[in-house]
XYZ file of C-alpha atoms in Angstrom:
471
model
C 68.961 99.457 137.731
C 71.036 96.525 138.913
C 73.540 94.826 136.645
C 71.738 91.503 136.826
C 68.739 93.110 135.147
C 70.443 95.137 132.439
C 73.300 93.316 130.756
C 72.941 92.477 127.093
C 73.282 88.746 127.466
C 70.065 86.698 127.357
C 71.648 84.096 129.611
C 73.889 84.576 132.672
C 73.933 88.160 133.906
C 75.225 88.310 137.521
C 78.641 89.700 138.408
C 80.187 88.639 141.734
C 82.259 90.835 144.001
C 83.957 89.386 147.069
C 85.194 92.654 148.593
C 86.618 96.017 147.664
C 89.625 94.071 146.378
C 88.113 90.831 145.108
C 89.954 87.709 144.235
C 90.342 86.981 140.536
C 87.121 86.076 138.759
C 88.553 82.624 138.022
C 88.924 82.002 141.771
C 85.410 83.272 142.402
C 84.057 81.041 139.662
C 85.820 77.947 140.964
C 84.667 78.673 144.509
C 81.099 79.251 143.405
C 81.054 82.646 145.135
C 77.918 84.692 144.464
C 77.610 87.639 146.869
C 74.410 89.590 147.118
C 76.076 92.964 146.546
C 75.298 94.453 143.139
C 76.595 97.322 141.070
C 75.181 99.415 138.300
C 76.400 98.185 134.915
C 76.957 101.785 133.836
C 79.515 102.108 136.647
C 81.603 99.194 135.333
C 84.210 99.368 132.589
C 84.394 97.064 129.589
C 86.731 96.769 126.638
C 83.928 97.694 124.251
C 80.505 99.358 124.453
C 77.595 97.539 126.083
C 74.021 98.776 126.219
C 74.269 99.904 129.819
C 77.319 102.109 129.210
C 76.511 103.177 125.641
C 72.727 103.128 125.154
C 73.161 105.572 122.265
C 75.040 102.838 120.358
C 73.440 99.579 121.481
C 69.841 98.549 122.003
C 68.938 96.180 124.863
C 70.074 92.657 124.035
C 72.711 93.704 121.490
C 76.387 92.802 121.847
C 77.425 94.918 118.881
C 75.306 97.483 117.025
C 72.403 95.713 115.362
C 73.448 92.173 116.359
C 71.983 90.551 119.460
C 73.618 88.120 121.851
C 71.072 85.570 120.623
C 72.220 85.926 117.012
C 75.821 85.368 118.066
C 74.764 82.256 119.977
C 72.850 81.026 116.926
C 75.956 81.458 114.784
C 77.971 79.243 117.125
C 75.190 76.663 117.040
C 75.256 76.672 113.234
C 79.030 76.236 113.247
C 78.838 73.344 115.723
C 76.221 71.671 113.531
C 78.788 71.513 110.726
C 81.447 69.844 112.896
C 81.856 66.092 113.504
C 81.162 64.799 116.999
C 83.824 65.635 119.598
C 85.474 68.134 117.250
C 86.633 71.646 118.089
C 87.030 74.868 116.134
C 89.734 77.287 117.291
C 89.623 80.952 116.268
C 92.021 83.640 117.457
C 91.402 87.346 117.760
C 93.604 89.816 115.949
C 96.568 91.364 117.697
C 97.284 95.057 118.003
C 99.602 96.018 115.148
C 102.262 98.616 115.839
C 103.377 101.102 113.192
C 106.500 102.064 115.155
C 107.614 101.763 118.744
C 104.560 102.023 120.971
C 102.436 103.754 118.319
C 99.733 101.413 117.082
C 97.311 101.240 114.177
C 93.554 101.296 114.712
C 92.528 97.859 115.957
C 90.650 95.668 113.486
C 89.189 92.450 114.853
C 89.523 89.177 112.983
C 86.183 88.862 111.151
C 85.644 85.157 111.880
C 86.351 85.702 115.570
C 84.028 88.714 115.744
C 81.330 86.869 113.794
C 81.251 84.060 116.353
C 81.736 85.977 119.591
C 80.876 89.676 119.297
C 84.047 90.218 121.356
C 86.041 93.148 119.995
C 89.295 93.063 121.957
C 92.749 91.746 121.029
C 94.563 88.817 122.635
C 91.680 86.379 122.809
C 90.928 82.854 121.619
C 87.538 81.173 121.130
C 87.054 77.409 121.098
C 83.736 75.921 120.010
C 83.508 72.202 120.712
C 80.824 69.722 119.704
C 80.004 67.106 122.324
C 79.998 63.339 121.894
C 76.241 63.173 121.436
C 76.348 65.545 118.493
C 73.452 67.545 119.935
C 75.205 70.214 121.998
C 78.360 72.301 122.020
C 80.610 74.209 124.400
C 81.813 77.761 123.925
C 85.120 78.567 125.639
C 86.518 82.099 125.558
C 90.015 83.026 126.720
C 90.576 86.762 127.175
C 92.806 89.266 128.926
C 91.995 89.436 132.604
C 91.168 92.746 134.265
C 94.424 94.507 135.201
C 94.348 97.955 136.766
C 97.891 98.882 135.774
C 97.543 97.751 132.153
C 94.150 99.396 131.801
C 95.602 102.708 132.949
C 97.673 102.759 129.742
C 95.640 100.772 127.238
C 92.061 101.364 128.314
C 89.483 99.107 129.891
C 89.361 95.341 129.461
C 86.232 93.265 129.781
C 87.893 90.387 131.642
C 86.902 86.780 132.185
C 83.790 87.480 134.225
C 82.309 89.526 131.382
C 83.347 86.771 128.959
C 80.870 84.552 130.800
C 78.171 86.981 131.836
C 78.064 89.315 128.854
C 79.415 87.216 125.979
C 77.835 83.943 127.091
C 80.943 81.774 127.252
C 80.242 78.433 128.927
C 83.812 78.508 130.194
C 86.097 81.534 130.377
C 89.769 81.783 131.198
C 92.762 84.078 131.298
C 94.545 84.068 127.944
C 97.880 83.898 129.790
C 96.897 80.430 131.060
C 95.904 79.075 127.649
C 99.126 77.139 127.129
C 98.368 75.098 130.235
C 94.765 74.368 129.263
C 94.733 73.926 125.500
C 96.682 70.619 125.291
C 93.952 68.809 127.235
C 91.176 70.336 125.117
C 92.970 69.410 121.901
C 93.781 65.947 123.220
C 90.113 65.137 123.751
C 89.058 66.248 120.264
C 88.681 63.924 117.299
C 89.166 66.750 114.771
C 90.659 70.240 115.112
C 89.293 72.897 112.764
C 91.505 75.979 112.590
C 93.354 78.279 110.224
C 96.220 78.866 112.659
C 98.557 76.610 110.702
C 97.751 78.147 107.329
C 100.327 80.424 105.678
C 97.706 82.971 104.552
C 96.466 83.857 108.035
C 97.735 86.418 110.501
C 96.277 85.024 113.710
C 99.338 85.209 115.915
C 97.548 85.556 119.257
C 97.179 81.832 119.828
C 100.795 81.129 118.922
C 102.120 83.887 121.117
C 100.277 82.718 124.189
C 101.325 79.140 123.609
C 104.938 79.623 122.634
C 106.028 83.183 123.413
C 107.009 86.137 121.250
C 108.495 84.173 118.328
C 106.037 81.354 117.670
C 106.377 78.787 114.937
C 103.434 77.212 113.167
C 105.172 73.852 113.424
C 104.887 73.991 117.206
C 101.135 74.284 116.995
C 101.074 71.366 114.567
C 103.006 69.326 117.134
C 100.418 70.196 119.779
C 97.627 68.884 117.579
C 99.588 65.674 117.160
C 99.128 63.103 114.385
C 95.746 64.535 113.384
C 96.040 66.903 110.478
C 94.197 70.158 111.259
C 91.169 70.837 109.094
C 90.817 74.246 107.486
C 88.115 76.256 109.197
C 87.808 79.008 106.595
C 85.629 77.058 104.103
C 83.212 76.274 106.935
C 83.170 79.888 108.074
C 82.688 81.114 104.515
C 79.594 78.942 104.166
C 78.208 80.491 107.351
C 79.125 84.087 106.609
C 78.329 84.371 102.897
C 74.546 84.418 103.422
C 73.618 87.452 105.487
C 70.846 87.659 108.040
C 68.248 90.419 108.030
C 70.183 92.142 110.814
C 73.426 92.043 108.836
C 71.749 93.442 105.728
C 70.210 96.162 107.884
C 73.691 97.200 109.047
C 74.998 97.205 105.488
C 72.042 99.305 104.390
C 72.825 101.764 107.186
C 76.469 101.926 106.105
C 75.368 102.234 102.469
C 73.006 105.101 103.225
C 75.633 107.040 105.183
C 78.350 106.332 102.615
C 76.114 107.227 99.689
C 75.244 110.582 101.226
C 78.955 111.251 101.771
C 79.660 110.634 98.060
C 76.824 112.894 96.969
C 77.962 115.621 99.374
C 81.463 115.390 97.896
C 80.099 115.938 94.373
C 78.506 119.233 95.476
C 81.908 120.844 96.064
C 84.711 122.025 93.845
C 87.996 120.325 94.728
C 91.559 121.251 93.813
C 93.477 118.500 95.626
C 92.908 114.768 95.977
C 93.922 114.873 99.663
C 91.207 117.378 100.507
C 88.590 115.213 98.829
C 89.935 112.158 100.666
C 89.694 113.942 104.039
C 86.188 115.249 103.328
C 84.945 111.787 102.424
C 86.319 110.187 105.603
C 84.775 112.934 107.702
C 81.394 112.662 106.010
C 81.248 108.896 106.566
C 81.386 109.611 110.297
C 79.096 112.646 110.171
C 76.404 110.561 108.487
C 76.638 107.813 111.118
C 79.443 105.370 110.284
C 82.097 104.478 112.850
C 85.067 104.690 110.494
C 86.125 104.175 106.887
C 85.778 100.631 105.611
C 89.076 100.886 103.706
C 91.557 103.445 102.430
C 89.608 105.611 99.977
C 90.617 106.205 96.386
C 90.480 109.844 95.270
C 92.076 109.629 91.832
C 92.110 112.531 89.422
C 92.703 112.036 85.709
C 95.184 109.312 84.813
C 95.583 108.327 88.478
C 92.257 106.540 88.112
C 93.980 103.985 85.871
C 95.436 102.479 89.029
C 92.612 100.314 90.383
C 93.685 100.691 94.019
C 95.390 104.085 93.853
C 95.373 105.471 97.415
C 98.235 107.990 97.475
C 95.689 110.760 96.930
C 98.432 113.401 96.796
C 97.942 114.993 93.376
C 96.283 118.129 92.056
C 92.816 117.905 90.474
C 92.416 119.524 87.064
C 89.130 121.046 85.880
C 89.243 119.239 82.524
C 89.602 115.785 84.116
C 87.407 113.192 85.776
C 87.917 112.185 89.398
C 87.276 108.564 90.425
C 86.328 108.132 94.084
C 86.106 104.681 95.704
C 85.220 104.624 99.381
C 82.759 103.450 101.967
C 82.034 103.578 105.653
C 81.796 100.857 108.265
C 79.084 100.428 110.867
C 78.598 97.680 113.429
C 81.355 95.638 111.773
C 79.778 95.780 108.286
C 80.846 97.843 105.296
C 79.601 99.657 102.220
C 81.592 99.839 98.985
C 80.818 102.633 96.514
C 82.648 104.100 93.526
C 81.551 107.209 91.717
C 83.222 109.117 88.890
C 82.442 112.738 88.106
C 83.970 115.750 86.307
C 86.163 117.936 88.500
C 84.540 120.989 86.887
C 81.057 119.726 87.667
C 80.091 119.365 83.994
C 80.944 116.452 81.667
C 82.719 117.119 78.377
C 81.321 115.312 75.349
C 83.960 112.566 75.530
C 83.592 112.174 79.296
C 79.836 111.975 78.933
C 80.034 109.281 76.231
C 82.450 107.068 78.153
C 80.607 107.510 81.445
C 77.236 106.693 79.897
C 78.697 103.590 78.264
C 79.770 102.272 81.680
C 76.450 103.246 83.247
C 74.561 101.333 80.549
C 76.237 97.960 80.767
C 77.013 94.680 82.394
C 80.310 92.961 81.640
C 79.127 91.031 78.551
C 77.784 94.216 76.969
C 80.794 96.434 77.614
C 82.708 95.465 74.477
C 79.759 96.395 72.267
C 79.316 99.764 73.995
C 83.002 100.590 73.527
C 82.964 99.427 69.898
C 80.215 101.962 69.205
C 82.507 104.664 70.637
C 85.301 103.754 68.192
C 87.369 101.333 70.276
C 89.057 98.354 68.608
C 87.598 95.452 70.592
C 89.323 92.636 68.727
C 91.319 89.924 70.482
C 91.673 90.412 74.250
C 91.477 94.198 74.251
C 88.585 94.064 76.713
C 90.985 92.696 79.341
C 93.162 95.799 78.995
C 90.258 98.202 79.275
C 88.411 96.270 82.004
C 90.999 94.294 84.014
C 89.026 93.457 87.160
C 85.984 91.368 88.044
C 82.489 92.778 87.755
C 81.686 91.883 91.356
C 82.907 90.623 94.709
C 81.279 89.545 97.977
C 80.901 92.136 100.724
C 79.973 91.968 104.391
C 82.312 92.271 107.352
C 85.168 92.641 104.871
C 85.370 94.693 101.683
C 86.289 91.479 99.866
C 84.258 89.194 102.101
C 84.563 85.421 102.606
C 87.921 85.161 100.838
C 88.146 81.945 98.839
C 84.399 81.449 98.436
C 83.637 80.539 94.838
C 82.661 83.293 92.415
C 80.827 80.621 90.445
C 78.283 79.992 93.181
C 74.699 80.697 92.162
C 73.520 83.829 93.926
C 70.668 83.290 96.350
C 68.740 85.417 98.824
C 71.102 86.830 101.433
C 74.216 87.038 99.271
C 75.638 90.571 99.266
C 77.861 91.714 96.422
C 79.156 94.735 94.560
C 78.345 95.571 90.957
C 81.236 97.594 89.528
C 81.721 97.935 85.763
C 84.630 100.126 84.737
C 86.734 101.309 81.801
C 90.370 102.381 82.082
C 91.867 103.843 78.897
C 95.680 103.964 78.839
C 97.586 106.629 76.923
C 98.092 104.302 73.958
C 97.675 104.792 70.212
C 95.361 101.778 70.111
C 92.553 103.832 71.648
C 90.640 106.914 70.443
C 92.682 109.975 71.453
C 89.879 111.869 73.185
C 89.331 108.990 75.663
C 92.959 108.382 76.646
C 93.886 108.630 80.336
C 90.214 108.489 81.312
C 89.055 106.113 84.042
C 85.400 105.482 84.858
C 84.088 103.083 87.500
C 80.569 103.002 88.924
C 80.105 100.685 91.892
C 77.185 99.904 94.179
C 76.559 97.462 97.025
C 73.639 95.090 96.510
C 71.819 92.483 98.612
C 70.244 89.632 96.650
C 66.572 89.058 97.387
C 64.183 86.386 96.159
C 62.471 88.568 93.543
C 64.778 91.540 92.960
C 68.091 93.003 94.129
C 68.049 95.344 97.112
C 70.282 98.359 96.383
C 72.134 99.316 99.556
C 73.758 102.510 98.246
C 71.047 104.461 96.447
C 71.919 107.749 98.151
C 75.019 108.111 95.956
C 73.712 109.751 92.771
C 75.052 108.447 89.453
C 72.900 109.700 86.577
C 74.665 112.422 84.567
C 71.825 114.898 84.999
C 71.846 114.391 88.785
C 75.612 114.780 89.071
C 75.658 117.993 87.031
C 72.715 119.464 88.919
C 74.543 119.257 92.259
C 76.740 122.266 91.388
C 73.904 124.442 90.030
């Protein structure tokens, strides 16, 4: 099949080639060159999977697993609708982060950038601008150009031509030329929406390509001029917090795979936290996820008192509980699950009582459950035993849409965790037989109009089901 018939984009699909050694795609675009020669899409290289090269990962029309090019375009339209006339929104991709020398960490794309573009490469900037009429918008995408020498070392790049023809940019350019182009774009805008100038962001790509290796946020502020930049994150949070059916489908997929991994882990007898950690990561992938959503917790005994304990380097004792918090990631969306079970496979009386108390409750009922087990629940003791929130938003991030209000009324499409827990320090205030126990039970849930949709049902949690896995 020819490329013009198979690319994922619903809009422009033709690639142009001038010769065996073509001019840059920018030159071809400016010259309006469109040669009749075609090439199979499967024979081209891109910086990420497309349907033609990876049909086992992407269905026709999808830019990323489960999300179509049309849905990405609709997201940009929804963003533009929230902007004033002649305003622009600037979002930068993440950079590659190096752990030492030339050894890098696994690349993780900036969620806002990925949400708007579907483009999963570093060193890129997207600009969405609303026109003067208020009825249309322009999508500009600046990316790394194809470079044979660089791609030999770092892998394929998609390049500017794919930015137009696959990712539907109205205008595409080489990221190295951004510093020459951006001042004019900014100068024509009435408002600039961006988080580049905010101290809590790590979007250095735009700064680096404007100012070099040691950028300063003040320099970007000078480029914007007398207009104070408007924070983009609240606008993006409003867009991202309500999930589409496709997004919920991806989270259900991740939840199913992650839940099966947790249940599989409960079937085995473990002697070391690190072995359990490694098994869980492996099973996420075996069951269909791309990677782990975050560093798993595999905390035996008192280690579970640390909410985000991730050292996972201790020995597991048969008379203790193990608290496991982990989830997989698929198509850019995550699952978040915590399960607690006895290392021996069978709950002691005290473990059973504390576990059942957590399984029974919501936050307002926890104090009463613990009081019945002999805990002194006077004063603010509940804050010691249950120090974290009952829930958080989930989606592309484990703690999704950072800064979005927890007081918002949940509506259809919100996706959250439900995670009651009890953490009993080794303190004379608490009944002796519960000390150093930690229990957390966490599931991922999508809010529907009539009832919640549990995304992680494959992870068993009833005592009888947990104990039966070893029999």
